[in-house]
Amino acid sequence: MTTLTPASEAELSEAVAAAAAVGQPLEIAGGGTRRGLGRPVQAEGTLSTSGIRGIRLYEPGALTLVVAAGTPLAEIEAALDAEGQRLPFEPMDHRALLGGTGEPTIGGAVACGASGPRRIQAGACRDAMIGVRFVNGRGEALSNGGRVMKNVTGYDLVKLMAGSYGTLGVLTEVGFKVLPRPERALTLVLEGLAEDRAVAALSAAVTAPFDVNGAAHLPARADAPARTLVRVEGLEAQAEYRAASLARLLAPFGEASRVDGDAHEALWRHVRDAERFAGREGAVWRLSMRPSDTPGAVGRIREATGADAFYDWAGGLVWLCLPETGDAGAAVIRAETARLGGHATLVRAAAATRAAVEVFEPEPAPLARISAGLRASFDPSGILNPGRMRA
Amino acid sequence: MEMPQPDARALAAKDDLVRRLTEALGPDGVISAPEELIAYECDALTAYRCPPMAVALPRTTEEVAETVRICASFGVPIVPRGAGTSLAGGSLPTADSVILGVARMNQALDVDYPNRVIRVQAGMTNLAVTGAVQGEGFFYAPDPSSQLACAIAGNIAMNSGGAHCLKYGVTTNNLMGVKMVTAEGEIVEVGGAHLDPAGYDLLGLICGSEGQLGIVTEATLRILASPEGARPVLMGFSSSEIAGACVADIIKSGVIPVAIEFMDRPCIHATEAHAKAGYPLDVEALLIVEVEGSDAEIETQLATIKAVAERHSPMVMRESTSEAESKAIWLGRKAAFGAMGQLGDYICLDGTVPVATLPEVLRRTAELAEQYGLEVANVFHAGDGNLHPLIIFNANAPGELEKAEALGADLLRLCVDVGGCLTGEHGVGVEKRDLMLHQYRAPDLEQQMAVKDVFDPGWMLNPAKVFPLSMSEGRRHAEH
Ligand SMILES: Cc1cc2nc3c(=O)[nH]c(=O)nc-3n(C[C@H](O)[C@H](O)[C@H](O)COP(=O)(O)OP(=O)(O)OC[C@H]3O[C@@H](n4cnc5c(N)ncnc54)[C@H](O)[C@@H]3O)c2cc1C
Ligand SMILES: Cc1cc2nc3c(=O)[nH]c(=O)nc-3n(C[C@H](O)[C@H](O)[C@H](O)COP(=O)(O)OP(=O)(O)OC[C@H]3O[C@@H](n4cnc5c(N)ncnc54)[C@H](O)[C@@H]3O)c2cc1C
């Protein structure tokens, strides 16, 4: 097991080209914290991006940030914070859930397309991305997009690179549109709602003109009642107005209490990082579906597997934790996504389970052909993270 | 502008092809009479015209698939078409092509308010989508100025933007799924009413691919609750530099306006002469900044913006306090393109530059315009640096079009040289095809063409666009 740590994009290109020449598979490593995501990679060598780091350009007045892919997320967040700005997509920190100890990098977050609760209003990781540089499986250093917010020059490979888990190229640089950090943020909490009522309440909140940017439901547990969360942000007066309007709108679902300050931060970290399942046994799944379909689907899955669940994205995202026996619930879960639309990803399970079960929702044949074609076109010798997404 | 030599075999197949298409689509689904083909010989880049061999106007996804299979069997390329409002020649035919128009597929299929999505046929116009949902208090956010005419199909292919994209994003940020016919005539669905892909982001790749990866027949779109209200403030400055600095400071202040529009002196004067909106004539640059929300929210946001602007010593600051005043402020901006039309023929460019370089770019633009002896007016979305320099020229004067195009190319190169790009929302089409190597290196474009190889191995869909012809030559002429 060798580890390569190139210090520049040029060195990284050479390393990939050399590996391609002899067909040596490489596992791409950022900070190691999301290494448990996807299928286990079948590789003897590791290619670390830790030597490729630093903020390349940050113009707060243009909401523009360009960073080297190996830059730790913490460094980026600190730089943004100093200017009262932030990444719009609220990337999840996988360390709690996966039990990792590394230092998450921006390249790792982008390669996993990690988008948090704000995704429903501010967009996904890919929506904030305005440019990439990457080295494909031939060792060619390529660029797409750039550093401006509006750019339709040629095909949008920026989106394609997001969430491709390092199977199309090794990211060396990523450009983002960033957003101002709001003056005020607070959350309304409704207690004791059943899941279908909760999703109806979340739907009412996000279909009102109050810019709700967090909408989650945490079903009851032995030690806590069910809580339905609606987050608003903005200038001080704006956030107040929005909260008051929403409290009136949601009155039919019960009386809302308010959470703000540190407790508010902690509450959304709990949702974002799936802390409910951290340190608990079991396989963890992430389902993306039409929001109004999820309470029914979860009910049936729970009946069959005893899963615990919670909801984000106004119901459109469901996190499940269930016993890791047999196929870890894959057949039951995928029966729902197949019938209702959407997809399910196995986020946490033992390596043996992740190698045996399709971690990512299988694609219909014509799309699977296109995906395989893209993989072959970017990485003809199949050396980048082989096996990570598909067997 | 160079277009590829028409393929003799394709031309020779015309009669058989039209017969087969007519069998499949019925006589009213196919146009082949020369006088009727004229209507399809160009898009909104009217300087370039070429009638296609035939036009197919299918009514269903199955008919689209059948059309694609028939054309493939004759080796005839297809140019997909929505409403033909492309400013880049995206839907310009070649002589050996069939235009596949989706204009007849213009129905809303399913509106789902609780989940904030609408499913439409791709030929529906952009404005009709908002029209279908506004009764319930919703709207579709991307709003190109051409929204009355342009189709969702064209919006997806070009990844179109609009005045409100600073807050709401462009088409790709509001597109959740498509039904698409592949180059082989297979029907596939990508995405849907759920968020994010199960594997590679194929939807993100399809959006903005200019009709080269498949024919989109249906789309699932995000709809949003309409804001409670919106109001602009108009500000005039003594220089473009100062206006540019003000834009940056507004953005830094933490307020994200829905729109920041910029007009320079030539544009203000032309517009005022035409629309009489009461714009100040003694300023060098004018900003229109709009915010949304309840009355109280609007007050708060405008107060912040005005305080920022005061630091830049505006010559004029006019805040709207009523619907009528808002209309008056927008009147000039909305009439700007029409006003330019009064001055002569114009080419509308679409480069994007980093916001910090705006003053420099505007200065270089004026210098280049003077060198060429042509007038250039600027009106653009300042918050995101998406410029629309309008080059005014006289199409009837010999050599003027070529001169205007040469100036246009210089201005777009300037955009790239300062760190921006060739096109922010109109697309490459044929117009910017041959400038692509100024922005990208050959291997960057090779990788993009390799993506087309995966979706369309025979290069049958809109083959003569986006990539320099010299680079795509081998692929377009390969034997399949
Ligand atoms: C010497 C060494 C020791 C390590 N020890 C441990 C350990 O003890 N425990 C542990 O869990 N891991 C360990 N790792 C693995 C490594 O730290 C992780 O794989 C990686 O660094 C995690 O970074 P991340 O958190 O940013 O996301 P990652 O987990 O690195 O990456 C997430 C996904 O994105 C891909 N990816 C990351 N960066 C890029 C990029 N720039 N371009 C394209 N794709 C990318 C990855 O291949 C992966 O599929 C070790 C690695 C090395 C080199
Ligand atoms: C006055 C005016 C103002 C404009 N303002 C704006 C603006 O503010 N913002 C902006 O972004 N643009 C603007 N445009 C440009 C233009 O309106 C957009 O590019 C629009 O999206 C084109 O849509 P269309 O339906 O007319 O497409 P067409 O012109 O018919 O086609 C455009 C491209 O889409 C492809 N295509 C069409 N249908 C399909 C399909 N079914 N499947 C796959 N590909 C397909 C075509 O092959 C072509 O490449 C403006 C144009 C005009 C004339």
Short mmCIF file of C-alpha atoms in Angstrom, two decimals, chain B residues 59-390:
data_model
loop_
_atom_site.label_atom_id
_atom_site.label_comp_id
_atom_site.label_asym_id
_atom_site.label_seq_id
_atom_site.Cartn_x
_atom_site.Cartn_y
_atom_site.Cartn_z
CA ARG B 59 -47.12 15.82 -30.78
CA THR B 60 -45.93 13.16 -28.34
CA THR B 61 -42.71 11.79 -26.92
CA GLU B 62 -43.33 8.56 -28.88
CA GLU B 63 -43.59 10.58 -32.09
CA VAL B 64 -40.34 12.35 -31.22
CA ALA B 65 -38.66 8.97 -30.72
CA GLU B 66 -40.04 7.72 -34.05
CA THR B 67 -38.79 10.89 -35.79
CA VAL B 68 -35.31 10.41 -34.32
CA ARG B 69 -35.23 6.76 -35.44
CA ILE B 70 -36.32 7.62 -38.95
CA CYS B 71 -33.73 10.38 -39.32
CA ALA B 72 -31.05 8.06 -37.93
CA SER B 73 -31.97 5.38 -40.46
CA PHE B 74 -31.25 7.88 -43.25
CA GLY B 75 -28.13 9.29 -41.57
CA VAL B 76 -29.76 12.72 -41.45
CA PRO B 77 -28.79 15.09 -38.61
CA ILE B 78 -31.43 16.70 -36.40
CA VAL B 79 -31.54 20.27 -35.16
CA PRO B 80 -33.91 20.46 -32.17
CA ARG B 81 -36.00 23.59 -31.90
CA GLY B 82 -38.19 25.22 -29.28
CA ALA B 83 -39.40 28.71 -30.14
CA GLY B 84 -36.39 29.77 -32.20
CA THR B 85 -35.43 32.74 -30.00
CA SER B 86 -31.80 31.70 -29.58
CA LEU B 87 -29.44 34.64 -29.98
CA ALA B 88 -26.51 32.30 -30.63
CA GLY B 89 -27.76 30.43 -33.70
CA GLY B 90 -28.47 27.38 -31.54
CA SER B 91 -31.45 26.37 -33.64
CA LEU B 92 -30.00 27.49 -36.99
CA PRO B 93 -30.51 24.57 -39.43
CA THR B 94 -27.98 23.10 -41.82
CA ALA B 95 -29.09 22.37 -45.37
CA ASP B 96 -28.88 18.61 -44.80
CA SER B 97 -30.78 18.61 -41.48
CA VAL B 98 -34.28 18.04 -40.21
CA ILE B 99 -35.63 20.56 -37.72
CA LEU B 100 -37.39 18.73 -34.92
CA GLY B 101 -39.70 21.30 -33.34
CA VAL B 102 -41.43 20.65 -30.01
CA ALA B 103 -43.72 23.70 -30.21
CA ARG B 104 -46.84 21.54 -30.45
CA MET B 105 -46.02 19.82 -27.18
CA ASN B 106 -47.03 22.73 -24.99
CA GLN B 107 -49.26 21.39 -22.21
CA ALA B 108 -48.85 21.41 -18.46
CA LEU B 109 -49.14 17.74 -17.41
CA ASP B 110 -49.26 17.82 -13.63
CA VAL B 111 -49.14 20.58 -11.04
CA ASP B 112 -48.24 19.50 -7.51
CA TYR B 113 -48.36 22.49 -5.17
CA PRO B 114 -47.62 20.72 -1.85
CA ASN B 115 -44.39 19.39 -3.33
CA ARG B 116 -43.69 22.59 -5.29
CA VAL B 117 -43.26 20.95 -8.70
CA ILE B 118 -44.86 21.17 -12.10
CA ARG B 119 -44.42 18.71 -14.97
CA VAL B 120 -44.77 20.23 -18.42
CA GLN B 121 -44.27 19.34 -22.05
CA ALA B 122 -41.06 20.93 -23.24
CA GLY B 123 -42.67 23.14 -25.88
CA MET B 124 -44.57 25.13 -23.26
CA THR B 125 -43.41 28.73 -23.13
CA ASN B 126 -41.55 30.00 -20.09
CA LEU B 127 -44.23 32.56 -19.23
CA ALA B 128 -47.02 30.00 -19.61
CA VAL B 129 -45.45 27.95 -16.81
CA THR B 130 -45.79 30.85 -14.40
CA GLY B 131 -49.22 31.52 -15.92
CA ALA B 132 -50.32 28.00 -15.02
CA VAL B 133 -49.46 28.38 -11.33
CA GLN B 134 -49.77 32.06 -10.44
CA GLY B 135 -53.44 31.73 -9.59
CA GLU B 136 -52.34 29.66 -6.60
CA GLY B 137 -49.63 32.13 -5.64
CA PHE B 138 -46.65 30.41 -7.28
CA PHE B 139 -44.18 31.26 -10.02
CA TYR B 140 -41.38 29.69 -12.06
CA ALA B 141 -38.25 31.69 -11.20
CA PRO B 142 -36.00 31.80 -14.30
CA ASP B 143 -37.36 34.69 -16.35
CA PRO B 144 -35.46 35.41 -19.59
CA SER B 145 -36.57 38.66 -21.24
CA SER B 146 -37.85 36.50 -24.08
CA GLN B 147 -40.15 34.60 -21.71
CA LEU B 148 -43.33 35.34 -23.63
CA ALA B 149 -41.99 33.41 -26.62
CA CYS B 150 -39.19 31.07 -25.58
CA ALA B 151 -39.90 27.42 -24.75
CA ILE B 152 -38.80 25.46 -21.69
CA ALA B 153 -37.01 23.13 -24.15
CA GLY B 154 -34.80 25.99 -25.33
CA ASN B 155 -34.33 27.24 -21.75
CA ILE B 156 -33.05 23.82 -20.71
CA ALA B 157 -30.79 23.48 -23.73
CA MET B 158 -29.25 26.93 -23.13
CA ASN B 159 -29.48 26.93 -19.32
CA SER B 160 -31.16 30.31 -19.65
CA GLY B 161 -31.12 32.98 -16.99
CA GLY B 162 -33.12 36.09 -16.28
CA ALA B 163 -33.27 39.31 -14.31
CA HIS B 164 -33.98 37.54 -11.02
CA CYS B 165 -31.25 34.93 -11.10
CA LEU B 166 -29.06 36.64 -8.51
CA LYS B 167 -31.50 35.33 -5.92
CA TYR B 168 -33.17 32.38 -7.62
CA GLY B 169 -30.49 30.96 -9.89
CA VAL B 170 -30.79 29.99 -13.55
CA THR B 171 -32.57 27.12 -15.29
CA THR B 172 -30.27 24.38 -14.04
CA ASN B 173 -30.95 25.38 -10.42
CA ASN B 174 -34.71 25.10 -10.96
CA LEU B 175 -34.84 21.98 -13.14
CA MET B 176 -35.60 18.71 -11.35
CA GLY B 177 -36.11 16.24 -14.15
CA VAL B 178 -36.52 15.62 -17.85
CA LYS B 179 -37.98 13.03 -20.18
CA MET B 180 -35.64 12.78 -23.11
CA VAL B 181 -35.32 10.90 -26.38
CA THR B 182 -31.76 9.69 -26.95
CA ALA B 183 -29.91 9.82 -30.24
CA GLU B 184 -30.88 6.16 -30.72
CA GLY B 185 -34.56 6.98 -30.27
CA GLU B 186 -34.86 5.53 -26.80
CA ILE B 187 -37.03 7.29 -24.19
CA VAL B 188 -35.34 7.94 -20.83
CA GLU B 189 -36.29 9.77 -17.66
CA VAL B 190 -33.69 11.61 -15.62
CA GLY B 191 -34.60 13.03 -12.19
CA GLY B 192 -38.16 13.81 -11.16
CA ALA B 193 -40.06 15.19 -8.17
CA HIS B 194 -37.22 14.21 -5.81
CA LEU B 195 -33.93 16.07 -5.34
CA ASP B 196 -30.48 15.13 -6.58
CA PRO B 197 -29.33 12.19 -8.70
CA ALA B 198 -28.90 8.54 -7.78
CA GLY B 199 -25.56 8.42 -9.57
CA TYR B 200 -23.80 10.84 -11.89
CA ASP B 201 -25.53 14.19 -12.32
CA LEU B 202 -26.76 13.53 -15.86
CA LEU B 203 -29.44 16.19 -15.49
CA GLY B 204 -26.78 18.81 -14.78
CA LEU B 205 -24.97 17.68 -17.90
CA ILE B 206 -28.08 17.71 -20.12
CA CYS B 207 -29.03 21.22 -19.00
CA GLY B 208 -26.99 23.61 -21.11
CA SER B 209 -25.94 21.02 -23.69
CA GLU B 210 -27.53 22.97 -26.55
CA GLY B 211 -29.58 20.16 -28.04
CA GLN B 212 -26.53 17.96 -28.58
CA LEU B 213 -27.17 15.14 -26.09
CA GLY B 214 -30.85 14.30 -26.61
CA ILE B 215 -34.28 15.73 -27.39
CA VAL B 216 -36.04 16.91 -24.24
CA THR B 217 -39.80 16.31 -24.40
CA GLU B 218 -40.95 16.88 -20.81
CA ALA B 219 -39.58 18.71 -17.79
CA THR B 220 -40.19 18.69 -14.05
CA LEU B 221 -39.64 22.20 -12.70
CA ARG B 222 -39.40 23.72 -9.23
CA ILE B 223 -42.15 26.27 -8.57
CA LEU B 224 -41.89 28.75 -5.71
CA ALA B 225 -44.29 30.81 -3.62
CA SER B 226 -44.57 34.31 -5.08
CA PRO B 227 -43.08 36.99 -2.83
CA GLU B 228 -45.51 39.26 -1.02
CA GLY B 229 -44.20 42.31 -2.81
CA ALA B 230 -41.18 43.85 -4.56
CA ARG B 231 -39.84 47.39 -4.90
CA PRO B 232 -36.86 48.98 -6.65
CA VAL B 233 -34.59 51.90 -5.92
CA LEU B 234 -32.90 53.82 -8.72
CA MET B 235 -29.46 55.36 -8.21
CA GLY B 236 -27.30 57.46 -10.51
CA PHE B 237 -23.53 57.83 -10.27
CA SER B 238 -20.89 60.09 -11.76
CA SER B 239 -18.83 57.16 -13.07
CA SER B 240 -19.11 53.48 -13.91
CA GLU B 241 -16.29 52.77 -11.48
CA ILE B 242 -18.29 54.20 -8.60
CA ALA B 243 -21.42 52.34 -9.61
CA GLY B 244 -19.38 49.13 -9.83
CA ALA B 245 -17.92 49.67 -6.37
CA CYS B 246 -21.42 50.31 -5.02
CA VAL B 247 -22.62 46.98 -6.46
CA ALA B 248 -19.81 45.13 -4.65
CA ASP B 249 -20.58 46.89 -1.37
CA ILE B 250 -24.31 46.14 -1.59
CA ILE B 251 -23.53 42.48 -2.04
CA LYS B 252 -21.10 42.52 0.87
CA SER B 253 -23.70 44.18 3.11
CA GLY B 254 -25.56 40.91 3.50
CA VAL B 255 -28.68 41.85 1.55
CA ILE B 256 -29.17 39.80 -1.59
CA PRO B 257 -31.36 41.87 -3.89
CA VAL B 258 -33.43 39.97 -6.45
CA ALA B 259 -32.01 42.17 -9.19
CA ILE B 260 -29.21 44.68 -9.71
CA GLU B 261 -29.47 46.15 -13.20
CA PHE B 262 -26.88 48.49 -14.66
CA MET B 263 -27.20 50.97 -17.55
CA ASP B 264 -24.46 53.21 -18.91
CA ARG B 265 -24.77 56.71 -20.38
CA PRO B 266 -25.38 55.72 -24.03
CA CYS B 267 -28.05 53.30 -22.92
CA ILE B 268 -29.70 55.77 -20.52
CA HIS B 269 -29.92 58.41 -23.23
CA ALA B 270 -31.26 56.09 -25.92
CA THR B 271 -33.78 54.66 -23.49
CA GLU B 272 -34.94 58.01 -22.21
CA ALA B 273 -35.45 59.34 -25.73
CA HIS B 274 -37.61 56.34 -26.51
CA ALA B 275 -39.47 55.52 -23.29
CA LYS B 276 -39.47 58.82 -21.34
CA ALA B 277 -39.12 57.07 -18.00
CA GLY B 278 -37.74 60.20 -16.35
CA TYR B 279 -34.20 58.84 -15.96
CA PRO B 280 -31.50 61.34 -14.99
CA LEU B 281 -29.45 62.36 -18.05
CA ASP B 282 -26.47 63.86 -16.28
CA VAL B 283 -25.23 60.59 -14.71
CA GLU B 284 -22.66 58.20 -16.20
CA ALA B 285 -24.19 55.07 -14.76
CA LEU B 286 -27.47 54.05 -13.29
CA LEU B 287 -28.38 51.14 -11.04
CA ILE B 288 -31.82 49.67 -10.43
CA VAL B 289 -31.80 47.53 -7.31
CA GLU B 290 -34.90 45.54 -6.41
CA VAL B 291 -35.75 43.74 -3.17
CA GLU B 292 -38.67 41.51 -2.21
CA GLY B 293 -40.82 40.69 0.79
CA SER B 294 -43.50 42.26 2.95
CA ASP B 295 -43.66 46.06 3.17
CA ALA B 296 -41.69 46.04 6.39
CA GLU B 297 -39.04 43.69 5.00
CA ILE B 298 -38.69 45.84 1.90
CA GLU B 299 -38.22 48.93 4.09
CA THR B 300 -35.49 47.24 6.11
CA GLN B 301 -33.60 45.99 3.07
CA LEU B 302 -33.85 49.26 1.16
CA ALA B 303 -32.63 51.14 4.22
CA THR B 304 -29.48 48.99 4.26
CA ILE B 305 -28.94 49.40 0.54
CA LYS B 306 -29.44 53.15 0.64
CA ALA B 307 -27.00 53.50 3.52
CA VAL B 308 -24.39 51.59 1.50
CA ALA B 309 -25.08 53.67 -1.60
CA GLU B 310 -24.77 56.96 0.31
CA ARG B 311 -21.12 56.12 0.94
CA HIS B 312 -20.61 56.33 -2.84
CA SER B 313 -22.09 59.83 -3.19
CA PRO B 314 -24.89 59.05 -5.62
CA MET B 315 -26.02 61.95 -7.82
CA VAL B 316 -29.57 60.63 -7.76
CA MET B 317 -31.39 58.23 -5.45
CA ARG B 318 -35.03 57.55 -6.07
CA GLU B 319 -36.84 54.97 -3.98
CA SER B 320 -40.17 53.71 -5.18
CA THR B 321 -42.96 54.14 -2.68
CA SER B 322 -45.81 52.91 -4.85
CA GLU B 323 -46.70 50.47 -7.59
CA ALA B 324 -46.78 53.35 -10.08
CA GLU B 325 -43.30 54.53 -9.14
CA SER B 326 -41.95 50.99 -9.38
CA LYS B 327 -43.40 50.70 -12.87
CA ALA B 328 -41.81 54.00 -13.90
CA ILE B 329 -38.39 52.88 -12.67
CA TRP B 330 -38.61 49.58 -14.58
CA LEU B 331 -40.14 51.16 -17.67
CA GLY B 332 -36.84 52.37 -19.07
CA ARG B 333 -34.97 49.16 -18.31
CA LYS B 334 -37.64 47.02 -19.95
CA ALA B 335 -37.72 49.30 -22.98
CA ALA B 336 -33.92 49.34 -23.34
CA PHE B 337 -33.67 46.71 -26.07
CA GLY B 338 -36.53 48.25 -28.02
CA ALA B 339 -34.90 51.67 -27.69
CA MET B 340 -31.64 50.29 -29.06
CA GLY B 341 -33.58 48.87 -31.97
CA GLN B 342 -34.56 52.45 -32.83
CA LEU B 343 -30.92 53.41 -33.11
CA GLY B 344 -30.16 50.78 -35.72
CA ASP B 345 -29.43 47.08 -36.03
CA TYR B 346 -27.65 45.61 -33.07
CA ILE B 347 -25.75 42.57 -31.91
CA CYS B 348 -26.44 41.59 -28.32
CA LEU B 349 -23.39 40.09 -26.62
CA ASP B 350 -23.51 38.00 -23.45
CA GLY B 351 -20.10 37.67 -21.78
CA THR B 352 -19.61 37.45 -18.03
CA VAL B 353 -16.78 39.13 -16.11
CA PRO B 354 -15.73 39.06 -12.45
CA VAL B 355 -17.67 41.86 -10.76
CA ALA B 356 -14.49 43.56 -9.58
CA THR B 357 -13.36 44.05 -13.19
CA LEU B 358 -16.54 45.84 -14.31
CA PRO B 359 -15.04 49.34 -14.37
CA GLU B 360 -11.98 48.20 -16.32
CA VAL B 361 -14.09 46.21 -18.76
CA LEU B 362 -16.46 49.11 -19.38
CA ARG B 363 -13.51 51.40 -20.05
CA ARG B 364 -11.90 48.92 -22.48
CA THR B 365 -15.28 48.43 -24.15
CA ALA B 366 -15.56 52.15 -24.85
CA GLU B 367 -12.00 52.23 -26.21
CA LEU B 368 -12.59 49.27 -28.52
CA ALA B 369 -15.89 50.73 -29.73
CA GLU B 370 -14.12 53.93 -30.64
CA GLN B 371 -11.36 52.03 -32.45
CA TYR B 372 -13.97 50.29 -34.58
CA GLY B 373 -16.02 53.47 -35.04
CA LEU B 374 -19.15 51.77 -33.70
CA GLU B 375 -21.44 52.65 -30.83
CA VAL B 376 -21.79 50.25 -27.90
CA ALA B 377 -24.38 50.61 -25.16
CA ASN B 378 -24.31 48.60 -21.94
CA VAL B 379 -27.26 47.29 -20.02
CA PHE B 380 -26.73 44.26 -17.84
CA HIS B 381 -27.21 42.20 -14.70
CA ALA B 382 -24.53 43.77 -12.51
CA GLY B 383 -24.79 41.51 -9.47
CA ASP B 384 -23.38 38.56 -11.39
CA GLY B 385 -21.24 40.40 -13.94
CA ASN B 386 -23.24 39.13 -16.92
CA LEU B 387 -22.70 41.84 -19.55
CA HIS B 388 -24.89 42.51 -22.55
CA PRO B 389 -23.00 45.05 -24.63
CA LEU B 390 -25.17 46.06 -27.59
#
